[in-house]
Tab-separated table of N, CA and C in Angstrom:
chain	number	residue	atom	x	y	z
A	988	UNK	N	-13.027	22.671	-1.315
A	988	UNK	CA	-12.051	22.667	-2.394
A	988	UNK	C	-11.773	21.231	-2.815
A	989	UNK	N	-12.314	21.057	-4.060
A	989	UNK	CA	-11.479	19.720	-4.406
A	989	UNK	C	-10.435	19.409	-5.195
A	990	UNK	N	-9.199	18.875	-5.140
A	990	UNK	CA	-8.090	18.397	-5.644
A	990	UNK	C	-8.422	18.024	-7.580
A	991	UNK	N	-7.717	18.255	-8.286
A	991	UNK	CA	-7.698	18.524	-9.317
A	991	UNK	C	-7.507	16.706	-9.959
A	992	UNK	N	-7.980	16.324	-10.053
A	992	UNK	CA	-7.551	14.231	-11.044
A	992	UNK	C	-7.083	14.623	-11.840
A	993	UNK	N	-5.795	13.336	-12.220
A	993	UNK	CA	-5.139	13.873	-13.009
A	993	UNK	C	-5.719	13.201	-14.274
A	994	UNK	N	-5.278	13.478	-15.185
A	994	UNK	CA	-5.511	13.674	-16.536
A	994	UNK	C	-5.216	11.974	-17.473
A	995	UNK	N	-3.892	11.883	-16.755
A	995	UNK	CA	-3.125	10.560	-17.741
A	995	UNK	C	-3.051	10.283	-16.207
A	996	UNK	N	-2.610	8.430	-16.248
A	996	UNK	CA	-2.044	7.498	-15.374
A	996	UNK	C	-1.098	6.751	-16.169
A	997	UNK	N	0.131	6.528	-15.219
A	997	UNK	CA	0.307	5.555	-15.876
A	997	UNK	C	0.894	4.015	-14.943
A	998	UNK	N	0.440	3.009	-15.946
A	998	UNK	CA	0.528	1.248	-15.156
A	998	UNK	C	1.764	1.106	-15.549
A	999	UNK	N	2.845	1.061	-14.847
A	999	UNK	CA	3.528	0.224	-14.566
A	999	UNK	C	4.192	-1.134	-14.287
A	1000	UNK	N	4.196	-2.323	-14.746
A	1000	UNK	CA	4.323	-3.511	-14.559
A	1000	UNK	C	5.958	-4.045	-13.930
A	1001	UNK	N	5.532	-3.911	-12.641
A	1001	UNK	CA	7.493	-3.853	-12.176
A	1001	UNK	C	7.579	-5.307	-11.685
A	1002	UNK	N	8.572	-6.039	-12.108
A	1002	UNK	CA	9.442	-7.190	-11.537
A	1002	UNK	C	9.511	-7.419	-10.470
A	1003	UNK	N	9.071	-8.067	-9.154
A	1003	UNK	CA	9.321	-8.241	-7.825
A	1003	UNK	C	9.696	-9.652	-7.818
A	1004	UNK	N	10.394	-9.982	-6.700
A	1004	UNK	CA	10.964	-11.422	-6.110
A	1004	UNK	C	9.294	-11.981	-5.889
A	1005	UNK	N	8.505	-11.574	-5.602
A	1005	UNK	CA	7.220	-11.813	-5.053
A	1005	UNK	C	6.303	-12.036	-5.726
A	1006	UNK	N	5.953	-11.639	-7.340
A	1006	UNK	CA	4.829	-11.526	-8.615
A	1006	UNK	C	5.317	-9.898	-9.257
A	1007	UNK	N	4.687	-9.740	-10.218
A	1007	UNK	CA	4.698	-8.500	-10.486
A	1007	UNK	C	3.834	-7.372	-10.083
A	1008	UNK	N	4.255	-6.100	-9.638
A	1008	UNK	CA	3.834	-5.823	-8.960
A	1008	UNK	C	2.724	-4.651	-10.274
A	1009	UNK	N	2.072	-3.816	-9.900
A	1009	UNK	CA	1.477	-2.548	-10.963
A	1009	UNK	C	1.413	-1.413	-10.017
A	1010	UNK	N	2.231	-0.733	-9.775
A	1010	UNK	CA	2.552	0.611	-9.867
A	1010	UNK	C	1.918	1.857	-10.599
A	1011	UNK	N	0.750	2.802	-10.088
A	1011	UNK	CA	0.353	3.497	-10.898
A	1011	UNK	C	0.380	5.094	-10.719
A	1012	UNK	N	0.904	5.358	-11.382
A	1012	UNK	CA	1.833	6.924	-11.272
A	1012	UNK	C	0.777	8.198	-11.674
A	1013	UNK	N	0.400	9.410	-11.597
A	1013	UNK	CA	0.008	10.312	-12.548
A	1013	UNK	C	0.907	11.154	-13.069
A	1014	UNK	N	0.865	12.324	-13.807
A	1014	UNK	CA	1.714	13.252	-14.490
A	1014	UNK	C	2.599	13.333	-13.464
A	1015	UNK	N	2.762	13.836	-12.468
A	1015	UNK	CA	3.880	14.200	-11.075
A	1015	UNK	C	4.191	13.393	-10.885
A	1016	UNK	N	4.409	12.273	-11.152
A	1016	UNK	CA	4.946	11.008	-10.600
A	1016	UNK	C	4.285	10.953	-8.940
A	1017	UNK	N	2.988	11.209	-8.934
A	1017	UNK	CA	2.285	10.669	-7.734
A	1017	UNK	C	1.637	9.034	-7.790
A	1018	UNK	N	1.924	8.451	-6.416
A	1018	UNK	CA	1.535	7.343	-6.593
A	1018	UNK	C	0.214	7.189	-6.323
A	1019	UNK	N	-0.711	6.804	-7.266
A	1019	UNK	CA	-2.364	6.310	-7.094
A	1019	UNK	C	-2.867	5.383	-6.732
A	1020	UNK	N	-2.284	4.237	-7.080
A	1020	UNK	CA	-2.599	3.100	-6.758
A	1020	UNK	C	-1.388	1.982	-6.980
A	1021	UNK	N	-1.513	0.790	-6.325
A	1021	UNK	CA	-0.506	-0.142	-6.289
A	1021	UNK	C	-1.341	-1.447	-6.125
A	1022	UNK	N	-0.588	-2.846	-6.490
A	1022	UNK	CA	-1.173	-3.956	-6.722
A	1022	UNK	C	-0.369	-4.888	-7.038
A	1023	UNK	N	-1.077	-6.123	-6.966
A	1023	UNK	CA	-0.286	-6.859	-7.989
A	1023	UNK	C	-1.113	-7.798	-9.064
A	1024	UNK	N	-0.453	-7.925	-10.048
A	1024	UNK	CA	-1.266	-8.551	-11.033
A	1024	UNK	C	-2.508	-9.503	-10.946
A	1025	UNK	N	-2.874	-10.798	-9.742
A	1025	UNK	CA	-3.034	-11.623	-9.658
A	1025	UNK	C	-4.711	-10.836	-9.433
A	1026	UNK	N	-4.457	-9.401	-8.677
A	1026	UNK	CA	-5.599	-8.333	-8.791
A	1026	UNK	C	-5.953	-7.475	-9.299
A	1027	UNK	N	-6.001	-7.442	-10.340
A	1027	UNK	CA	-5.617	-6.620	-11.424
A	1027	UNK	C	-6.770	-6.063	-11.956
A	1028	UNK	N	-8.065	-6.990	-12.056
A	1028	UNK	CA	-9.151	-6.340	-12.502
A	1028	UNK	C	-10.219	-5.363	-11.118
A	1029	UNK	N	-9.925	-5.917	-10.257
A	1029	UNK	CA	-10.325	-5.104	-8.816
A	1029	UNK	C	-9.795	-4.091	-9.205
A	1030	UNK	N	-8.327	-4.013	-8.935
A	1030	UNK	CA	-7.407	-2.862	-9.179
A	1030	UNK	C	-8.109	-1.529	-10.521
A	1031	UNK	N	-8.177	-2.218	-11.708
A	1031	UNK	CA	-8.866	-1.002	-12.726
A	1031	UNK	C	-10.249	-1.201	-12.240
A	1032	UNK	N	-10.824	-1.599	-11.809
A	1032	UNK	CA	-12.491	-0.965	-11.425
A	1032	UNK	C	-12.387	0.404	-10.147
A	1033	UNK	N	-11.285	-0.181	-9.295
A	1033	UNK	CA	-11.337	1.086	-8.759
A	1033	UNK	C	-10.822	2.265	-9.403
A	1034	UNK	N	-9.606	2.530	-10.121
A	1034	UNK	CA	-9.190	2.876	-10.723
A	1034	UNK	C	-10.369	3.597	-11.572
A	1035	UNK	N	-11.301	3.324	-12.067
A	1035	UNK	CA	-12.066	3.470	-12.750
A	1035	UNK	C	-12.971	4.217	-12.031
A	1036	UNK	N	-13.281	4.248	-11.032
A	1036	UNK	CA	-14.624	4.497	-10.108
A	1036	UNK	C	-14.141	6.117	-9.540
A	1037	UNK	N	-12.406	6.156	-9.322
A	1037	UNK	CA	-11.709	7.333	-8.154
A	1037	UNK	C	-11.441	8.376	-9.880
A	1038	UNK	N	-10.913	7.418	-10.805
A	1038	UNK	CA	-10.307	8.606	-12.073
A	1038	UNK	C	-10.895	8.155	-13.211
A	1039	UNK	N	-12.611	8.600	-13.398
A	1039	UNK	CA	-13.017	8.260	-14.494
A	1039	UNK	C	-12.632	8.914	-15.720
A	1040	UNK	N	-12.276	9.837	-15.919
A	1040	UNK	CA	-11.449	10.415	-16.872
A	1040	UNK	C	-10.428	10.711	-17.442
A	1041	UNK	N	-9.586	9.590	-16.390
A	1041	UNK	CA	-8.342	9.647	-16.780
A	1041	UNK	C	-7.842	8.412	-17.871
A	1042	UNK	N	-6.818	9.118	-19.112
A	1042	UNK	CA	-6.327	7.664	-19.842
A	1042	UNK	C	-5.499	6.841	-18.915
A	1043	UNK	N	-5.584	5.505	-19.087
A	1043	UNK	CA	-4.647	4.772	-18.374
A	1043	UNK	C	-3.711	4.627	-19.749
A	1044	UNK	N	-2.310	4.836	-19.330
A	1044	UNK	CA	-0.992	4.361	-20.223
A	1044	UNK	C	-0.236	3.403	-19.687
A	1045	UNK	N	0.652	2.544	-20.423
A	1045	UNK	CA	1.080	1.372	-20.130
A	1045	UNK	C	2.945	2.581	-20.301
A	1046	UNK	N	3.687	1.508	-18.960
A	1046	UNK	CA	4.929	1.982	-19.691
A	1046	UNK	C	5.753	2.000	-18.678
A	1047	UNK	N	6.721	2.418	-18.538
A	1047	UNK	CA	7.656	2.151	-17.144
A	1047	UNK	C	7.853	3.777	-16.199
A	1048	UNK	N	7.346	3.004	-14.934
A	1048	UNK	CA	6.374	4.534	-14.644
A	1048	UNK	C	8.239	5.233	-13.611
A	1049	UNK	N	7.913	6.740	-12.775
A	1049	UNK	CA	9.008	6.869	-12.202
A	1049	UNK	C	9.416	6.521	-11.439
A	1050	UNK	N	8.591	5.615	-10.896
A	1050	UNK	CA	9.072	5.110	-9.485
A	1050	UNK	C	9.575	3.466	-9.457
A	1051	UNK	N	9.979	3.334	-10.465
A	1051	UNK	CA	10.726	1.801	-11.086
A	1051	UNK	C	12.006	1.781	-9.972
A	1052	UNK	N	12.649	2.555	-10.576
A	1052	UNK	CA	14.212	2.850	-9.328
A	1052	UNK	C	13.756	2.585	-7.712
A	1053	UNK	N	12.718	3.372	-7.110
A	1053	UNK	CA	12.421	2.871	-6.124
A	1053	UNK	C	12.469	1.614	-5.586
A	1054	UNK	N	11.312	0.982	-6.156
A	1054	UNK	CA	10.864	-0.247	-6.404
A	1054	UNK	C	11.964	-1.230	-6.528
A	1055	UNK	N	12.792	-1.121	-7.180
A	1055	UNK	CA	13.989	-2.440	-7.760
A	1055	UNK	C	14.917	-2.016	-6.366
A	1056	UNK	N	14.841	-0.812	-5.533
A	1056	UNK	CA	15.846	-0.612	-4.571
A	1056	UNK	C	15.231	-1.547	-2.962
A	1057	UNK	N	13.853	-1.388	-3.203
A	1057	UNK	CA	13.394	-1.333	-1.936
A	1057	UNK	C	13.183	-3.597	-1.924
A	1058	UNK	N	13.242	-3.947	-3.199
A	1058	UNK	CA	13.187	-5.093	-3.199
A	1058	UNK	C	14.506	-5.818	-3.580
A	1059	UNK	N	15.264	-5.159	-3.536
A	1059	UNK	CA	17.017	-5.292	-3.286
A	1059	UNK	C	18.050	-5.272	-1.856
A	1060	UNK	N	16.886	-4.338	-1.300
A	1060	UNK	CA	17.388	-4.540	0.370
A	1060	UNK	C	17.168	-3.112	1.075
A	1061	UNK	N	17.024	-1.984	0.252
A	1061	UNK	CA	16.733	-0.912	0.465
A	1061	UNK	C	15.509	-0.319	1.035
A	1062	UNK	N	15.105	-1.245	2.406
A	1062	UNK	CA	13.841	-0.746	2.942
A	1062	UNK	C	13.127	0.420	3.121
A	1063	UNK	N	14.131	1.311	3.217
A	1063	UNK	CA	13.379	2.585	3.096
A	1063	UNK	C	13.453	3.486	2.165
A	1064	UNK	N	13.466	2.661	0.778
A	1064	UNK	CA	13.488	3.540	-0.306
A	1064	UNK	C	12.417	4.155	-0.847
A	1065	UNK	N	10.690	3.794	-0.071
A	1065	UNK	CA	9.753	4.361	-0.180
A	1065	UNK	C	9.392	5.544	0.523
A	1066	UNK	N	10.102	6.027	1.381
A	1066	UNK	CA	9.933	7.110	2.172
A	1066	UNK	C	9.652	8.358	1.952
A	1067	UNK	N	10.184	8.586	0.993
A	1067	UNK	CA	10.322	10.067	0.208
A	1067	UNK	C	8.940	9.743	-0.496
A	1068	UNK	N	8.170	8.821	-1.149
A	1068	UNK	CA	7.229	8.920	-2.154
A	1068	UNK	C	6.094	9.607	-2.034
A	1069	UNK	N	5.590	10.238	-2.682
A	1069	UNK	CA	4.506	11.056	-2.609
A	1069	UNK	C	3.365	10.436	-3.115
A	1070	UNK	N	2.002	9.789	-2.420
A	1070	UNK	CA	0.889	9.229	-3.110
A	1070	UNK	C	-0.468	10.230	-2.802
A	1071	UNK	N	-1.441	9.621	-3.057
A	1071	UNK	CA	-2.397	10.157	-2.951
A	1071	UNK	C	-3.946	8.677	-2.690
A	1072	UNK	N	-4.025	8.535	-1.696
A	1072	UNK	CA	-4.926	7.026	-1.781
A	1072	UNK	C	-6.800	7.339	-1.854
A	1073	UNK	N	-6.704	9.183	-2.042
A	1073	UNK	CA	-8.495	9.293	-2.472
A	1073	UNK	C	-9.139	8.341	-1.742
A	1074	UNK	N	-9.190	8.388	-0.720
A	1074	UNK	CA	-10.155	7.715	0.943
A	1074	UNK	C	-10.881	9.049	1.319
A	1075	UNK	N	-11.423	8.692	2.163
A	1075	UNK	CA	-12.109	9.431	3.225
A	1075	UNK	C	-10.675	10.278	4.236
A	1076	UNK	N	-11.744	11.319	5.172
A	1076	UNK	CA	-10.515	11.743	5.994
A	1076	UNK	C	-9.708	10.373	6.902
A	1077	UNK	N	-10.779	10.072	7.337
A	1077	UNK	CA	-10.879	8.863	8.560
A	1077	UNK	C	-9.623	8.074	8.124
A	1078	UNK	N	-10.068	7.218	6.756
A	1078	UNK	CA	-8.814	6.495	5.674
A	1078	UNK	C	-7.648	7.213	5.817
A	1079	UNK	N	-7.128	8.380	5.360
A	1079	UNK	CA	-6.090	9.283	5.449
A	1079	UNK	C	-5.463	9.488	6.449
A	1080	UNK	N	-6.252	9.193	7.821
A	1080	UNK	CA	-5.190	9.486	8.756
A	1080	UNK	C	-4.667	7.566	9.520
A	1081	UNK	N	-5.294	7.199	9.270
A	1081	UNK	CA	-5.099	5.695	9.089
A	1081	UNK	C	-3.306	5.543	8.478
A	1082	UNK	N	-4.110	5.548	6.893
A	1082	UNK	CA	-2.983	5.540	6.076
A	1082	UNK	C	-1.501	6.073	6.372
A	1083	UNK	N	-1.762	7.884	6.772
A	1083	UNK	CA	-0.564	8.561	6.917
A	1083	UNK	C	-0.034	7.801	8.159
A	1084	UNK	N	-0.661	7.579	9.334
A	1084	UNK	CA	-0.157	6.677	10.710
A	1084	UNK	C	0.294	5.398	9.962
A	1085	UNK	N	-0.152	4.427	9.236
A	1085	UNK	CA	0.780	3.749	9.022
A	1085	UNK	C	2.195	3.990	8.157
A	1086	UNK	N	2.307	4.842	7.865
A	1086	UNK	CA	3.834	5.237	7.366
A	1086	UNK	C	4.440	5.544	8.740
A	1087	UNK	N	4.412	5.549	9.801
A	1087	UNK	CA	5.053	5.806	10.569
A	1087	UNK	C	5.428	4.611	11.594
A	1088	UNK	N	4.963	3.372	10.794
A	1088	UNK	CA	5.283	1.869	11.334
A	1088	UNK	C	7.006	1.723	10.595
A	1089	UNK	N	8.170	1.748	11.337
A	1089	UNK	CA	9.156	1.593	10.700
A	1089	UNK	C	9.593	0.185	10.091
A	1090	UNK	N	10.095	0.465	9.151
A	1090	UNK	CA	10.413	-0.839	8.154
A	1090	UNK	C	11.456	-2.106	9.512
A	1091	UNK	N	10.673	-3.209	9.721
A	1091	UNK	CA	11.610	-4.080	10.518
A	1091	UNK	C	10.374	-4.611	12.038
A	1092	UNK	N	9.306	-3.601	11.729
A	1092	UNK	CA	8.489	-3.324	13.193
A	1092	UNK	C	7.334	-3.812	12.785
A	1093	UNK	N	6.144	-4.288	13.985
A	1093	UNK	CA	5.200	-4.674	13.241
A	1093	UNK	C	3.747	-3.986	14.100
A	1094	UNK	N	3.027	-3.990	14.480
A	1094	UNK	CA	1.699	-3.506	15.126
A	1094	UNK	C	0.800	-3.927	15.289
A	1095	UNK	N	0.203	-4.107	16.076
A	1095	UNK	CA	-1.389	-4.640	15.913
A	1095	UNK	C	-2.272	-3.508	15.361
A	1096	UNK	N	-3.577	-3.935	15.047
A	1096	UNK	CA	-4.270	-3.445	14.833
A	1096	UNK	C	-5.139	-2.309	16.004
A	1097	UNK	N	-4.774	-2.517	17.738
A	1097	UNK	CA	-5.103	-1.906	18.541
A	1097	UNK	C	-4.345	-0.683	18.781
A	1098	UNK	N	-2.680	-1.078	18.353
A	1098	UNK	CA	-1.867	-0.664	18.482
A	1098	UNK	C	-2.070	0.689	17.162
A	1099	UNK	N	-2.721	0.272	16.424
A	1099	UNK	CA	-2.949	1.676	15.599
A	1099	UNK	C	-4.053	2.028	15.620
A	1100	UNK	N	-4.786	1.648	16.599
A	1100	UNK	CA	-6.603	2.582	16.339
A	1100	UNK	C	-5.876	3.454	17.577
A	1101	UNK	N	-5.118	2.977	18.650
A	1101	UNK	CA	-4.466	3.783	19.778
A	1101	UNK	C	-3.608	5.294	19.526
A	1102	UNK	N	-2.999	4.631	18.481
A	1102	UNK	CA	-1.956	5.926	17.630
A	1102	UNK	C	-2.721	6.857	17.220
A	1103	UNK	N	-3.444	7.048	16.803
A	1103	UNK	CA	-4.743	7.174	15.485
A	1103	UNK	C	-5.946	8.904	16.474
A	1104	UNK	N	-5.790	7.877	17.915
A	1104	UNK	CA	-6.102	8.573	19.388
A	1104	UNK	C	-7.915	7.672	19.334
A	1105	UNK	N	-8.315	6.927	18.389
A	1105	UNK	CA	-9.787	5.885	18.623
A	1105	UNK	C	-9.426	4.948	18.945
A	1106	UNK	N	-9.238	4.265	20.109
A	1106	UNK	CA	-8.923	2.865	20.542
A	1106	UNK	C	-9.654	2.089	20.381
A	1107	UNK	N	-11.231	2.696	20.239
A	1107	UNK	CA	-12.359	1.565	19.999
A	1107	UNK	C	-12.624	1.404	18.805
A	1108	UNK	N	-12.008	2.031	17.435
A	1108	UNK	CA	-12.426	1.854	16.658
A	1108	UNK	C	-11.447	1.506	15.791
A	1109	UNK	N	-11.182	-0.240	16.536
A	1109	UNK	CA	-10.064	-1.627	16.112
A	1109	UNK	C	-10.707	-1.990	14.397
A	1110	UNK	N	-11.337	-2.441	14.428
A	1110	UNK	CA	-12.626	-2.671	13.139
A	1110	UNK	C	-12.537	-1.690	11.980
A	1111	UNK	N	-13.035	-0.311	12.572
A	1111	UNK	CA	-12.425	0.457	11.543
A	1111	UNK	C	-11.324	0.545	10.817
A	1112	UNK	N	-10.805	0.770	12.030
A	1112	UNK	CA	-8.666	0.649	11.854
A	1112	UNK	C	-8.509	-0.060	10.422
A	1113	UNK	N	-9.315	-1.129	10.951
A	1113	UNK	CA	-8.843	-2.461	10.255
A	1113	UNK	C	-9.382	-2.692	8.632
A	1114	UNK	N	-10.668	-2.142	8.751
A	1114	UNK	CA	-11.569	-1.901	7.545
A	1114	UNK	C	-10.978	-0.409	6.587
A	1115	UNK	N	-9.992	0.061	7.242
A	1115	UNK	CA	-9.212	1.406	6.171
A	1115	UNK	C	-8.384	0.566	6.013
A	1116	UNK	N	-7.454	0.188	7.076
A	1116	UNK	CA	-5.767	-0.651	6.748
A	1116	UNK	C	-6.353	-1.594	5.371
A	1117	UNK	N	-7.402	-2.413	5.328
A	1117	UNK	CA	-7.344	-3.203	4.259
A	1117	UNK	C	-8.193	-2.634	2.841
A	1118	UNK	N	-8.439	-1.196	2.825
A	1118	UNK	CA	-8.919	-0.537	1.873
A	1118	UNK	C	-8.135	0.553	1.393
A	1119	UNK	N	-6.705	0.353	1.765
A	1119	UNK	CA	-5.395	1.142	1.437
A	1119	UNK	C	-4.828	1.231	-0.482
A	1120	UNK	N	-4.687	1.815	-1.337
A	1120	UNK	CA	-4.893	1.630	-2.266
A	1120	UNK	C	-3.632	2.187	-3.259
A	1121	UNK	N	-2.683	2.138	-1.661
A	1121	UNK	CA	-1.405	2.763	-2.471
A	1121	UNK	C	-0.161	1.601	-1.455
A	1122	UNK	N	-1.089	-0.040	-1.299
A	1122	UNK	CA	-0.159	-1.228	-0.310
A	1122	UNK	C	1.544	-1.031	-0.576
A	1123	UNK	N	1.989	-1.608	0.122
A	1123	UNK	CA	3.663	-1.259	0.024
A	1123	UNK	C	4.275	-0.181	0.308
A	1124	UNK	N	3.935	0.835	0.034
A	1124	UNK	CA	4.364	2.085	0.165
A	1124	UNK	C	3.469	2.959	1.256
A	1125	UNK	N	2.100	2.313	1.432
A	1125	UNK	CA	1.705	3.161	2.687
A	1125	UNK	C	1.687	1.774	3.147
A	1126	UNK	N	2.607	1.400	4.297
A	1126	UNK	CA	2.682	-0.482	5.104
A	1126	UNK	C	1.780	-1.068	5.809
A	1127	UNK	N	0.571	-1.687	4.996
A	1127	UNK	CA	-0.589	-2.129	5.573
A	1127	UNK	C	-0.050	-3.247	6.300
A	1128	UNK	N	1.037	-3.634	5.356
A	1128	UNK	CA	1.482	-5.053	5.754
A	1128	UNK	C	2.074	-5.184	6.748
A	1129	UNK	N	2.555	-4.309	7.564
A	1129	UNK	CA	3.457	-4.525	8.955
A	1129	UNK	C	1.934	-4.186	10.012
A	1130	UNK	N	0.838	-4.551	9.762
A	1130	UNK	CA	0.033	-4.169	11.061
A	1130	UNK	C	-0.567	-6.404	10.874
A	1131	UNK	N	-0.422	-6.536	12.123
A	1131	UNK	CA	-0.754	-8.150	12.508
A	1131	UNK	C	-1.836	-7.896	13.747
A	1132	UNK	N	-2.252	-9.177	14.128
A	1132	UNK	CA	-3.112	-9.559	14.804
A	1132	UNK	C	-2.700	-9.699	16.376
A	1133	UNK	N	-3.630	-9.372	17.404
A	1133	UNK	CA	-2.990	-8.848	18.461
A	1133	UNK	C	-2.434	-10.071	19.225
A	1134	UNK	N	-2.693	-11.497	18.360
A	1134	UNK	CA	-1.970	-12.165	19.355
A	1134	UNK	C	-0.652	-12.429	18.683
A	1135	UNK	N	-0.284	-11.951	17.435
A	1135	UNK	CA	1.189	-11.952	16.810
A	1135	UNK	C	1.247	-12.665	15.854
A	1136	UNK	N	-0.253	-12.909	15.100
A	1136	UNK	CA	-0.587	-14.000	13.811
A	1136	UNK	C	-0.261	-12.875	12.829
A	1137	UNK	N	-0.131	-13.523	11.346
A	1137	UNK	CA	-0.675	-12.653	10.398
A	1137	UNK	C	-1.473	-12.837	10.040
A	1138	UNK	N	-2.578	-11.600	9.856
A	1138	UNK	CA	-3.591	-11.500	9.318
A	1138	UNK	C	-3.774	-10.982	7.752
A	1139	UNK	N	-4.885	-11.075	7.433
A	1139	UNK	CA	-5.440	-10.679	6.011
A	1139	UNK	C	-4.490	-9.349	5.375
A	1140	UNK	N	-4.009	-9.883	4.427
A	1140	UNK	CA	-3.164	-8.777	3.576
A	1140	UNK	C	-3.639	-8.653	2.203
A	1141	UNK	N	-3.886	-7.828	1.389
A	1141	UNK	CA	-4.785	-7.864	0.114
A	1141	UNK	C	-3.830	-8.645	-0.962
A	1142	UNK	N	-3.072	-8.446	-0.491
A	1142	UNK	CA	-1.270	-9.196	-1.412
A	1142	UNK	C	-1.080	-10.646	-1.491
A	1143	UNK	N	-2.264	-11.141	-0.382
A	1143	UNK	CA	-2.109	-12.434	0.097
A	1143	UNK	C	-1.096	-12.737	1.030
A	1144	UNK	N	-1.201	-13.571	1.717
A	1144	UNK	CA	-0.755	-13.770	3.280
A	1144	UNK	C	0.684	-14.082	2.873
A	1145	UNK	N	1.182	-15.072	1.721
A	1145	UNK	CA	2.488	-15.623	1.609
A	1145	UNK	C	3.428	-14.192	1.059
A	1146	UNK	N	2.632	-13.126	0.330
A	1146	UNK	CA	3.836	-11.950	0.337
A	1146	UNK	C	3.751	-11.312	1.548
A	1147	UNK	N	2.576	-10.700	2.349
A	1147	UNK	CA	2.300	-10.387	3.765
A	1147	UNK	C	3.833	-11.238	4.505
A	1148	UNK	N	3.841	-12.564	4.815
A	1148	UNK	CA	5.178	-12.657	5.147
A	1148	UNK	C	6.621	-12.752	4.638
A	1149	UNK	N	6.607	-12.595	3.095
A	1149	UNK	CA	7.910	-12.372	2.529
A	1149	UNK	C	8.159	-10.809	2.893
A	1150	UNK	N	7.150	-10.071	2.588
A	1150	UNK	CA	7.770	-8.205	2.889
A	1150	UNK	C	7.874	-8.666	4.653
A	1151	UNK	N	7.407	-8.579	4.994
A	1151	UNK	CA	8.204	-8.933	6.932
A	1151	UNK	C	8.990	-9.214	7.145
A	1152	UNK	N	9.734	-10.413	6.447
A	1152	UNK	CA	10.644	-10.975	6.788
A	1152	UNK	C	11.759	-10.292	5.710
A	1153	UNK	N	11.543	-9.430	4.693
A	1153	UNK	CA	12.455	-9.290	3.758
A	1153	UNK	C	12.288	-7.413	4.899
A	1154	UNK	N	11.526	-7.186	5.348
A	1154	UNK	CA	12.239	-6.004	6.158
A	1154	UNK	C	12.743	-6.362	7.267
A	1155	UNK	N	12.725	-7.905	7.856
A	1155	UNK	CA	13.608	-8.312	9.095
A	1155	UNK	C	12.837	-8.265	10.353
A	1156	UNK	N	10.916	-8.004	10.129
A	1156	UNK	CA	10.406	-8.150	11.402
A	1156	UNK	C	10.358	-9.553	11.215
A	1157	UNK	N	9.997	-9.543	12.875
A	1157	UNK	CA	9.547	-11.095	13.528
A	1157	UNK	C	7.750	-11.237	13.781
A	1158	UNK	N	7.012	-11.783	13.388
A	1158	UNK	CA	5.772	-12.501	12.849
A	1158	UNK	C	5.140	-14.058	12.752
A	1159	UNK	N	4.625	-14.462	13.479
A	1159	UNK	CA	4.589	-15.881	13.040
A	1159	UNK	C	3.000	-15.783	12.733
A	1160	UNK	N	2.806	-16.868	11.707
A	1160	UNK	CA	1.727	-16.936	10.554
A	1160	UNK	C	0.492	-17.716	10.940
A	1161	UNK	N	-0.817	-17.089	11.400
A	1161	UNK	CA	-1.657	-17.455	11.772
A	1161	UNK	C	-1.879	-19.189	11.602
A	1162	UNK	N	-2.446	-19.825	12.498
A	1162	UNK	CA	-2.222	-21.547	12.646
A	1162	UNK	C	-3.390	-21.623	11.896
């Protein structure tokens, strides 16, 4: 059975303390993809590759309110959101395990191939965590390096430690 693509998207361009972010919604206000500008053309090629038939629309998508809450102080105002990140199974259960990293906490990467129940498959872990396509809202960014560095965040390392520290974990930044 395959899941139905939706039809319309729409880009979002939301205000963050951090860059602007792009937010991309379908008809249900499901979240598809997320980004930020500085990646923007990566961002529509995939976009392009997962929903070739879909129009992209420009405009202020539903999950704006979220967004202005969760970068106001409201860490867990992403919780409730409903996305969809079109991965593999493998990706999906990755993904869904990292929603269950609480806002303030951080993980290694062993620490979630362990959760996951593949301990050996750190690399993998690591090769979904950074092929996540809905960042922020599924928290790639709270998984670090097992000696307590930060590592590679697609957001770039300097928002990688503003969302940490703006959810109140402790992290210090690879030497």
């Amino acid at each position: 059975m395959t899941a139905k693509l939706p039809e319309t998207l729409t880009l979002d361009r939301t205000p963050t303390p951090i860059g602007t972010a792009l937010v991309v919604t379908d008809e249900a206000g499901v979240l598809r993809a997320f980004n930020w500008t500085d990646y923007e053309p990566a961002m529509l090629k995939w976009i392009g590759r997962r929903y070739p038939k879909a129009k992209l629309v420009e405009g202020q998508g539903p999950l704006r309110a979220k967004f202005d809450a969760y970068f106001a102080g409201q860490t867990d105002a992403f919780d409730d959101i409903a996305w969809d990140g079109a991965g593999t199974a493998f990706q999906r259960t990755v993904w869904k395990t990292l929603c269950s990293i609480p806002a303030g906490e951080t993980w290694t990467y062993a620490q979630l191939a362990e959760r996951i129940g593949r301990p050996t498959a750190v690399r993998a872990v690591g090769l979904a965590n950074g092929s996540n396509p809905v960042a922020l809202v599924v928290p790639c960014h709270r998984v670090i390096g097992s000696n307590g560095s930060l590592t590679g965040y697609g957001g770039g390392l300097h928002r990688k430690r503003w969302l940490l520290e703006h959810e109140g974990a402790r992290a210090r930044a690879a030497a």
